[in-house]
Amino acid sequence: MAGEQLVPTGAARSGLPTLGRTTPAADKETTMEAPVLSTPATAISAEQENNPWLAQAARFDEAARRLNLDAGLWKVLRFPSREIIVHIPVSMDDGSVEVFTGYRVQHSISRGPCKGGIRYSPDVSLDEVRALASWMTWKCAVVNIPFGGAKGGVICDPKTMSQGELERMTRRYTAALIEFIGPEKDVPAPDMGTNEQTMAWVMDTYSMHMGQTMTSVVTGKPVSLGGSRGRREATGRGISVVVDQALKHLNMVPAETTVIVQGFGNVGSNAAKLLWEKGYKIIGIGEFDGALHNPNGIDISELLQHRARTGSIHKFAGASAFDKDTLLTQPCDVLIPAATENVITSRNAHQLQCRILCEGANGPTTPLADDILGEKGVFIIPDILANAGGVTTSYFEWVQDRMGYFWTEDEVNQRLDRIMMDSFTDVLQYAIAHDVNNRIAAYMLAIDRVAHTTRQRGIYA
Ligand code: NAD
């Protein structure tokens, strides 16, 4: 396969010059070294706090230590099992050829095929994809679905690319990964910068190579191509369910609960809409280029119509323009970061004024910020629980594709609600039983489940 490198754990990156229209974030990557098992947890310095791989590893180490995980399993579960880097040539609309760098990291197949999204963003790095792949393993285990974890990413700026360029890049990326993905191997899904159309191209490219239509190779497809009803809203729906559960636990009621949401994409807009429909007061919405605020509440249905008409949330009559960075530190009951990593750090965690932090995005809070929020008594619903509604309905989609029989939206939603409620209870009980915070409880629950299947399967030699 031209242009592909299989990178063994710990290997340095290829060192190629600038590829595509953005530069690989080489300086962000770390060389993974074997864990020092005698230290209680990976110590994170202020300079390292924005590295998502180290953030994941720090939480993993803490949970593994509390579980008394044996040294061998610790090493097996700490590192991804396979990392693939591809450099993919794409014909651009102006006749030039660009080469884009893409990744697929497969963290674990212990509980089933790998599962995880594909991200298109200028900021994608190998360390980010490693972290996201590991989080997928823990997330699937928290909600107890039979998948391991993986993640993919391509360094590109989808906002500046035409549909034709995106299609050609997606097909070439899929072709480069063809032997590593499949319904029983690794099942991609959408993530930031990718959507149902991207998944349709992945499915079609894979099917063309296999000589038959194979819908179950990806999830998050259009419903007309084997997608599941309810998948588009599933992550936001899962968030609305766990926020409801947190309110019950903390003796709060929706009608008196204010919410701020950062990111008005798939996750953020659906979470905001569903919570607004349940009577929560959404007082702030943040986007990458500005924010909206209204202490009396924003009509989310009207905001969605406004965005559909104008292409952005800005100049919306039902709220005032607001600074996107200070939005996160405004008083509210529930804060939902639903955009990207590292938005709550040691620099702003002291200023947060929320009672509940529900992590719609993956990795929005750094470990140093966790410590500060713990001291402030913020109730955190960690990402690997809060945003697991998406992968849960992706699991339903995979099941339906393999059966060739499709459920109603009500059936999908009822099953999703049940799993999210049960998982919230499992994590909370784990936290109480082990006297740890919700995040470490979720990691412990997940690691315990993956360690169990890894022990049962044994180490193949
Ligand atoms: P998306 O691309 O649909 O939406 C992301 C939104 O965030 C966009 O509107 C973008 O403009 C905005 N944004 C980007 N940077 C921002 C910033 N700095 N400040 C404010 N807004 C910003 O992506 P998505 O699918 O909604 O994913 C969002 C997050 O949720 C990611 O961390 C992703 O990994 C996670 N997630 C997504 C799913 C899913 O089903 N889509 C499931 C689980 C987790």
Coordinates of C-alpha atoms and ligand atoms in Angstrom, one line a residue:
M1 CA 0.0 0.0 0.0
A2 CA 1.8 3.1 -1.2
G3 CA 2.5 5.8 1.3
E4 CA 1.5 3.8 4.4
Q5 CA 3.6 3.3 7.5
L6 CA 2.8 1.0 10.3
V7 CA 4.3 2.6 13.3
P8 CA 5.3 0.4 16.2
T9 CA 4.5 1.7 19.7
G10 CA 7.1 4.2 20.7
A11 CA 8.4 4.9 17.2
A12 CA 9.1 8.5 16.3
R13 CA 6.9 10.1 13.5
S14 CA 8.0 10.0 9.9
G15 CA 9.5 13.6 9.9
L16 CA 8.1 14.4 6.4
P17 CA 7.9 18.1 5.5
T18 CA 4.6 20.0 5.3
L19 CA 1.9 17.9 3.7
G20 CA -1.5 18.9 2.5
R21 CA -2.7 22.4 3.3
T22 CA -1.9 22.2 6.9
T23 CA 1.1 21.1 8.9
P24 CA 1.1 17.9 10.9
A25 CA 1.3 18.8 14.5
A26 CA 4.5 17.0 15.0
D27 CA 5.6 19.0 18.0
K28 CA 2.5 17.9 20.0
E29 CA 3.4 14.2 19.8
T30 CA 5.2 12.2 22.4
T31 CA 7.2 9.1 22.3
M32 CA 5.3 6.6 24.4
E33 CA 7.4 4.9 27.0
A34 CA 6.6 1.9 29.2
P35 CA 4.8 3.1 32.4
V36 CA 6.8 3.4 35.5
L37 CA 4.6 1.2 37.6
S38 CA 6.0 2.3 40.9
T39 CA 4.7 5.8 40.5
P40 CA 1.1 6.3 41.6
A41 CA 0.0 8.3 38.5
T42 CA 1.5 10.0 35.6
A43 CA 2.5 13.5 36.8
I44 CA 1.3 16.2 34.4
S45 CA 3.2 19.5 34.3
A46 CA 1.5 22.7 33.2
E47 CA 3.4 22.6 29.9
Q48 CA 2.0 19.1 29.2
E49 CA -1.5 19.6 30.3
N50 CA -2.9 20.1 26.8
N51 CA -1.6 16.8 25.5
P52 CA -4.7 14.6 25.4
W53 CA -2.7 11.3 25.3
L54 CA -1.0 12.2 28.6
A55 CA -4.3 13.3 30.0
Q56 CA -5.8 10.0 29.2
A57 CA -2.8 8.1 30.5
A58 CA -2.9 10.0 33.8
R59 CA -6.5 9.0 34.4
F60 CA -5.8 5.4 33.3
D61 CA -2.8 5.1 35.7
E62 CA -4.8 6.5 38.6
A63 CA -7.7 4.1 37.9
A64 CA -5.4 1.1 37.3
R65 CA -3.6 1.8 40.6
R66 CA -6.8 1.9 42.5
L67 CA -7.9 -1.4 40.9
N68 CA -4.5 -3.0 41.8
L69 CA -4.2 -4.0 38.1
D70 CA -1.3 -6.4 37.6
A71 CA 1.8 -5.1 35.8
G72 CA 1.3 -7.0 32.6
L73 CA -2.3 -6.0 32.0
W74 CA -1.4 -2.5 32.9
K75 CA 1.0 -2.3 30.0
V76 CA -1.3 -4.2 27.6
L77 CA -4.3 -1.8 28.3
R78 CA -2.3 1.4 28.5
F79 CA -1.0 1.3 24.9
P80 CA -2.9 1.2 21.6
S81 CA -2.4 -2.2 19.8
R82 CA -1.9 -0.7 16.3
E83 CA -1.2 2.8 14.9
I84 CA -1.4 3.4 11.1
I85 CA -0.2 6.6 9.4
V86 CA -1.1 7.2 5.7
H87 CA -0.1 10.0 3.4
I88 CA -2.8 10.3 0.8
P89 CA -2.6 12.1 -2.5
V90 CA -5.7 14.0 -3.6
S91 CA -6.4 15.8 -6.9
M92 CA -7.7 19.3 -5.9
D93 CA -10.2 21.3 -7.9
D94 CA -7.6 23.7 -9.2
G95 CA -5.7 20.8 -10.9
S96 CA -2.9 20.6 -8.2
V97 CA -2.2 17.5 -6.1
E98 CA -2.0 17.7 -2.3
V99 CA -0.9 15.0 0.1
F100 CA -2.8 14.8 3.4
T101 CA -1.6 12.9 6.5
G102 CA -4.2 10.6 8.0
Y103 CA -4.2 8.3 11.1
R104 CA -6.1 5.3 12.4
V105 CA -5.2 4.1 15.9
Q106 CA -6.7 0.9 17.1
H107 CA -6.5 0.7 20.9
S108 CA -8.2 -2.6 21.8
I109 CA -10.2 -5.5 20.3
S110 CA -10.5 -7.3 23.7
R111 CA -14.3 -6.9 23.9
G112 CA -15.1 -6.9 20.1
P113 CA -14.3 -5.1 16.9
C114 CA -12.8 -1.6 17.2
K115 CA -15.2 1.3 17.1
G116 CA -14.5 5.0 16.7
G117 CA -15.0 8.1 14.6
I118 CA -13.0 9.8 12.0
R119 CA -12.0 13.5 12.6
Y120 CA -11.2 16.0 9.9
S121 CA -9.4 19.0 11.5
P122 CA -6.2 21.1 11.0
D123 CA -5.3 20.3 14.6
V124 CA -5.4 16.4 14.4
S125 CA -2.2 14.9 15.8
L126 CA -1.1 11.3 16.5
D127 CA -1.3 11.9 20.2
E128 CA -4.8 13.2 19.9
V129 CA -5.9 10.2 17.9
R130 CA -4.2 7.9 20.4
A131 CA -6.1 9.5 23.2
L132 CA -9.4 9.4 21.4
A133 CA -8.9 5.7 20.5
S134 CA -8.3 4.8 24.1
W135 CA -11.3 6.8 25.2
M136 CA -13.4 4.8 22.8
T137 CA -12.3 1.5 24.5
W138 CA -13.3 2.9 27.9
K139 CA -16.5 4.4 26.6
C140 CA -17.7 1.2 25.0
A141 CA -16.9 -0.6 28.2
V142 CA -18.7 1.9 30.4
V143 CA -22.0 1.4 28.5
N144 CA -21.2 -2.3 28.2
I145 CA -21.4 -2.7 24.4
P146 CA -19.3 -5.3 22.6
F147 CA -16.7 -3.1 21.0
G148 CA -13.1 -2.1 21.5
G149 CA -11.8 1.4 20.7
A150 CA -10.3 3.1 17.7
K151 CA -10.1 6.5 16.2
G152 CA -9.1 8.1 12.9
G153 CA -8.2 11.5 11.8
V154 CA -7.0 13.5 8.7
I155 CA -5.1 16.7 9.0
C156 CA -7.1 19.0 6.8
D157 CA -9.5 21.9 7.0
P158 CA -12.8 20.7 5.8
K159 CA -14.3 24.2 6.0
T160 CA -12.1 25.3 3.1
M161 CA -12.5 22.1 0.9
S162 CA -15.1 21.5 -1.8
Q163 CA -17.4 18.5 -1.6
G164 CA -15.5 17.0 -4.5
E165 CA -12.1 17.4 -2.7
L166 CA -13.6 15.9 0.5
E167 CA -15.1 13.0 -1.4
R168 CA -11.8 12.2 -3.1
M169 CA -9.8 12.5 0.1
T170 CA -12.3 10.3 2.0
R171 CA -12.2 7.6 -0.6
R172 CA -8.4 7.6 -0.8
Y173 CA -8.1 7.5 3.0
T174 CA -10.6 4.6 3.1
A175 CA -8.7 2.7 0.4
A176 CA -5.4 3.2 2.3
L177 CA -7.1 1.6 5.4
I178 CA -9.0 -1.1 3.5
E179 CA -7.4 -4.1 5.1
F180 CA -7.6 -2.7 8.6
I181 CA -11.3 -1.8 8.7
G182 CA -14.4 -4.0 8.3
P183 CA -17.6 -5.0 10.1
E184 CA -15.7 -7.5 12.3
K185 CA -12.5 -5.6 12.5
D186 CA -12.9 -1.8 12.9
V187 CA -16.1 0.2 12.3
P188 CA -15.6 4.0 11.8
A189 CA -18.2 6.7 12.5
P190 CA -18.5 10.5 12.2
D191 CA -16.7 12.9 14.5
M192 CA -15.7 16.5 14.2
G193 CA -15.6 17.7 10.6
T194 CA -17.2 14.5 9.2
N195 CA -20.9 13.6 8.8
E196 CA -23.4 11.2 7.3
Q197 CA -22.2 12.0 3.7
T198 CA -18.6 11.2 4.7
M199 CA -19.8 7.8 6.1
A200 CA -21.7 7.1 2.9
W201 CA -18.4 7.6 0.9
V202 CA -16.5 5.3 3.3
M203 CA -19.2 2.7 3.0
D204 CA -19.3 2.9 -0.8
T205 CA -15.5 2.8 -1.2
Y206 CA -15.2 -0.2 1.1
S207 CA -18.1 -2.0 -0.7
M208 CA -16.5 -1.4 -4.1
H209 CA -13.3 -3.0 -2.9
M210 CA -15.3 -6.0 -1.5
G211 CA -17.5 -6.4 -4.5
Q212 CA -20.7 -6.2 -2.5
T213 CA -22.6 -3.7 -0.5
M214 CA -21.5 -3.8 3.1
T215 CA -23.4 -1.3 5.1
S216 CA -22.1 -2.4 8.6
V217 CA -18.6 -1.3 7.9
V218 CA -19.4 2.2 9.2
T219 CA -22.1 3.8 11.4
G220 CA -23.6 7.2 11.3
K221 CA -24.7 6.7 7.7
P222 CA -27.8 8.3 6.2
V223 CA -31.0 6.3 7.2
S224 CA -31.6 5.5 3.5
L225 CA -28.2 3.7 3.4
G226 CA -28.6 1.5 6.5
G227 CA -28.2 4.3 9.1
S228 CA -30.2 4.0 12.3
R229 CA -33.1 6.2 13.1
G230 CA -32.1 8.4 16.1
R231 CA -28.3 8.2 15.4
R232 CA -28.0 11.9 14.4
E233 CA -29.5 13.0 17.7
A234 CA -28.1 10.1 19.8
T235 CA -25.1 11.8 21.5
G236 CA -27.1 14.9 22.4
R237 CA -30.0 12.7 23.6
G238 CA -27.6 10.7 25.8
I239 CA -26.3 13.9 27.3
S240 CA -29.9 15.0 28.1
V241 CA -30.5 11.7 29.8
V242 CA -27.5 11.9 32.1
V243 CA -28.1 15.5 32.9
D244 CA -31.6 14.5 34.0
Q245 CA -30.1 11.8 36.2
A246 CA -27.6 14.2 37.7
L247 CA -30.4 16.6 38.5
K248 CA -32.4 13.9 40.3
H249 CA -29.2 12.9 42.2
L250 CA -28.6 16.5 43.3
N251 CA -32.3 17.4 44.0
M252 CA -32.6 19.9 41.2
V253 CA -35.4 20.5 38.7
P254 CA -35.2 21.3 34.9
A255 CA -37.4 24.4 35.1
E256 CA -34.9 26.0 37.5
T257 CA -31.8 24.9 35.8
T258 CA -29.7 27.1 33.5
V259 CA -27.4 25.6 30.8
I260 CA -24.5 26.9 28.8
V261 CA -23.4 24.9 25.7
Q262 CA -20.1 25.3 23.9
G263 CA -20.2 24.1 20.3
F264 CA -23.4 24.1 18.3
G265 CA -22.5 21.2 16.0
N266 CA -24.0 17.7 16.0
V267 CA -23.5 17.1 19.8
G268 CA -24.1 20.6 21.1
S269 CA -27.1 21.6 19.0
N270 CA -28.9 18.3 19.7
A271 CA -28.1 18.4 23.4
A272 CA -29.3 22.1 23.6
K273 CA -32.5 21.3 21.7
L274 CA -33.5 18.3 23.7
L275 CA -32.7 20.0 27.1
W276 CA -34.7 23.1 25.9
E277 CA -37.6 20.8 25.0
K278 CA -37.5 19.4 28.5
G279 CA -37.8 22.8 30.0
Y280 CA -34.2 23.7 30.8
K281 CA -33.2 27.3 30.3
I282 CA -30.4 27.5 27.8
I283 CA -28.7 30.8 28.6
G284 CA -25.5 30.6 26.5
I285 CA -24.3 29.1 23.2
G286 CA -20.7 29.3 22.1
E287 CA -19.2 28.7 18.7
F288 CA -15.6 28.9 17.4
D289 CA -16.1 32.5 16.2
G290 CA -18.3 34.0 18.9
A291 CA -21.1 33.3 21.3
L292 CA -24.7 34.2 22.3
H293 CA -26.0 34.9 25.8
N294 CA -29.5 35.6 27.2
P295 CA -30.1 35.3 30.9
N296 CA -33.8 34.7 30.2
G297 CA -33.2 31.8 28.0
I298 CA -32.6 31.2 24.2
D299 CA -35.3 29.7 22.0
I300 CA -33.3 26.8 20.5
S301 CA -35.8 26.0 17.9
E302 CA -35.7 29.6 16.6
L303 CA -31.9 29.6 16.8
L304 CA -31.7 26.4 14.7
Q305 CA -33.9 28.0 12.1
H306 CA -31.8 31.2 12.1
R307 CA -28.7 29.1 11.6
A308 CA -30.3 27.2 8.7
R309 CA -31.2 30.5 7.1
T310 CA -28.0 32.5 7.7
G311 CA -25.3 29.8 8.0
S312 CA -24.3 30.9 11.5
I313 CA -25.6 31.6 15.1
H314 CA -24.5 35.2 14.9
K315 CA -26.9 38.2 14.6
F316 CA -29.7 36.2 16.3
A317 CA -32.4 38.5 17.6
G318 CA -33.1 36.3 20.6
A319 CA -29.8 36.8 22.4
S320 CA -26.9 39.2 22.8
A321 CA -23.5 38.6 21.2
F322 CA -21.0 37.5 23.8
D323 CA -17.3 36.7 24.1
K324 CA -16.8 33.0 23.3
D325 CA -14.0 32.5 25.9
T326 CA -15.6 34.1 28.9
L327 CA -18.9 32.3 28.1
L328 CA -17.5 29.2 29.9
T329 CA -17.0 31.0 33.1
Q330 CA -20.5 32.6 33.3
P331 CA -22.8 31.5 36.1
C332 CA -24.9 28.5 35.2
D333 CA -26.1 25.3 36.7
V334 CA -25.0 23.0 33.9
L335 CA -22.0 23.6 31.6
I336 CA -21.7 21.4 28.5
P337 CA -18.5 21.7 26.5
A338 CA -19.4 20.1 23.2
A339 CA -16.7 21.2 20.8
T340 CA -13.1 20.2 21.4
E341 CA -10.4 19.2 23.9
N342 CA -8.7 21.2 26.6
V343 CA -11.1 24.1 26.9
I344 CA -11.2 23.7 30.7
T345 CA -7.6 23.9 32.0
S346 CA -5.7 25.1 35.1
R347 CA -6.0 28.6 33.6
N348 CA -9.8 28.9 33.8
A349 CA -11.0 26.1 36.0
H350 CA -10.9 28.4 39.1
Q351 CA -13.4 30.7 37.4
L352 CA -16.0 28.2 36.4
Q353 CA -19.3 28.8 38.1
C354 CA -21.3 25.7 37.2
R355 CA -22.7 23.1 39.6
I356 CA -22.6 20.3 36.9
L357 CA -20.0 19.9 34.2
C358 CA -21.3 17.5 31.5
E359 CA -18.6 16.6 29.0
G360 CA -20.2 16.4 25.5
A361 CA -16.8 16.7 23.8
N362 CA -14.1 14.2 24.3
G363 CA -11.3 15.4 26.7
P364 CA -12.6 18.9 27.3
T365 CA -11.1 19.0 30.8
T366 CA -7.4 18.6 31.7
P367 CA -6.2 16.6 34.7
L368 CA -5.0 19.7 36.4
A369 CA -8.4 21.3 35.9
D370 CA -10.0 18.1 37.4
D371 CA -8.2 18.7 40.7
I372 CA -9.4 22.3 40.8
L373 CA -13.0 21.4 40.0
G374 CA -12.9 18.6 42.6
E375 CA -12.0 21.1 45.3
K376 CA -14.8 23.4 44.1
G377 CA -17.3 20.5 44.4
V378 CA -18.3 20.5 40.7
F379 CA -20.3 17.4 39.8
I380 CA -18.6 16.1 36.7
I381 CA -20.3 13.7 34.2
P382 CA -17.1 12.5 32.4
D383 CA -16.9 12.3 28.6
I384 CA -16.6 8.5 28.5
L385 CA -20.1 8.3 30.1
A386 CA -21.7 11.6 29.0
N387 CA -21.2 11.4 25.3
A388 CA -21.6 7.6 25.0
G389 CA -25.0 7.9 23.5
G390 CA -23.5 8.2 20.0
V391 CA -21.5 5.0 20.1
T392 CA -24.4 3.2 21.8
T393 CA -26.8 4.0 18.9
S394 CA -23.9 3.3 16.5
Y395 CA -23.9 -0.2 18.1
F396 CA -27.7 -0.4 17.4
E397 CA -27.0 0.6 13.8
W398 CA -24.3 -2.1 13.4
V399 CA -26.8 -4.7 14.8
Q400 CA -29.6 -3.5 12.5
D401 CA -27.4 -3.6 9.4
R402 CA -26.2 -7.1 10.2
M403 CA -29.9 -8.2 10.8
G404 CA -31.2 -6.3 7.8
Y405 CA -34.1 -5.3 10.0
F406 CA -34.6 -1.8 11.2
W407 CA -36.1 -0.5 14.4
T408 CA -38.5 2.5 14.8
E409 CA -37.1 5.7 16.3
D410 CA -39.0 5.0 19.5
E411 CA -37.4 1.6 19.9
V412 CA -33.9 3.0 19.4
N413 CA -34.5 5.9 21.8
Q414 CA -36.0 3.7 24.5
R415 CA -33.0 1.3 24.3
L416 CA -30.6 4.2 24.4
D417 CA -32.3 5.9 27.4
R418 CA -32.2 2.6 29.3
I419 CA -28.5 2.1 28.7
M420 CA -27.6 5.7 29.5
M421 CA -29.6 5.6 32.8
D422 CA -28.1 2.3 33.8
S423 CA -24.6 3.4 33.0
F424 CA -25.0 6.7 35.0
T425 CA -26.1 4.6 38.0
D426 CA -23.2 2.1 37.5
V427 CA -20.6 4.9 37.5
L428 CA -22.2 6.7 40.5
Q429 CA -22.3 3.5 42.5
Y430 CA -18.7 2.8 41.6
A431 CA -17.7 6.3 42.7
I432 CA -19.5 5.9 46.1
A433 CA -18.2 2.3 46.6
H434 CA -14.6 3.2 45.9
D435 CA -14.7 6.8 47.2
V436 CA -13.4 8.3 44.0
N437 CA -14.7 11.0 41.7
N438 CA -17.0 10.2 38.8
R439 CA -14.3 10.3 36.2
I440 CA -12.0 7.8 38.0
A441 CA -15.0 5.7 38.8
A442 CA -15.9 5.5 35.0
Y443 CA -12.3 4.6 34.1
M444 CA -12.2 1.9 36.9
L445 CA -15.5 0.4 35.7
A446 CA -14.3 0.4 32.1
I447 CA -10.7 -0.9 32.8
D448 CA -12.1 -3.6 35.1
R449 CA -14.4 -4.9 32.3
V450 CA -11.7 -4.8 29.6
A451 CA -9.1 -6.4 32.0
H452 CA -11.6 -9.2 32.6
T453 CA -12.0 -10.1 28.9
T454 CA -8.3 -9.7 28.3
R455 CA -7.6 -12.1 31.1
Q456 CA -10.2 -14.6 29.8
R457 CA -8.7 -14.4 26.2
G458 CA -5.2 -14.7 27.5
I459 CA -2.0 -13.4 25.8
Y460 CA -1.5 -15.0 22.4
A461 CA 2.1 -16.0 21.9
Ligands
NAD1 P1 -19.2 19.0 14.9 O1 -18.1 19.2 13.9 O2 -20.6 18.6 14.4 O3 -19.5 20.2 15.8 C1 -18.4 20.9 16.6 C2 -18.9 22.3 16.7 O4 -18.0 23.0 17.6 C3 -18.9 23.1 15.4 O5 -20.1 23.8 15.3 C4 -17.7 24.0 15.5 O6 -17.8 25.2 14.8 C5 -17.6 24.2 17.0 N1 -16.3 24.6 17.6 C6 -15.1 24.2 17.2 N2 -14.1 24.7 17.9 C7 -14.8 25.5 18.8 C8 -14.3 26.3 19.9 N3 -13.0 26.4 20.2 N4 -15.2 27.0 20.6 C9 -16.6 26.8 20.4 N5 -17.0 26.1 19.4 C10 -16.2 25.4 18.6 O7 -18.7 17.9 15.9 P2 -19.5 17.0 16.9 O8 -19.7 15.7 16.2 O9 -20.6 17.8 17.5 O10 -18.4 16.7 18.0 C11 -18.1 17.6 19.1 C12 -17.4 16.9 20.2 O11 -18.1 15.8 20.6 C13 -16.0 16.3 19.8 O12 -15.1 16.3 20.9 C14 -16.3 14.9 19.4 O13 -15.2 14.0 19.6 C15 -17.4 14.6 20.5 N6 -18.3 13.5 20.2 C16 -19.0 13.4 19.1 C17 -19.9 12.4 18.9 C18 -20.9 12.3 17.8 O14 -21.7 11.4 17.7 N7 -20.8 13.2 16.8 C19 -20.0 11.4 19.9 C20 -19.2 11.4 21.0 C21 -18.3 12.5 21.2

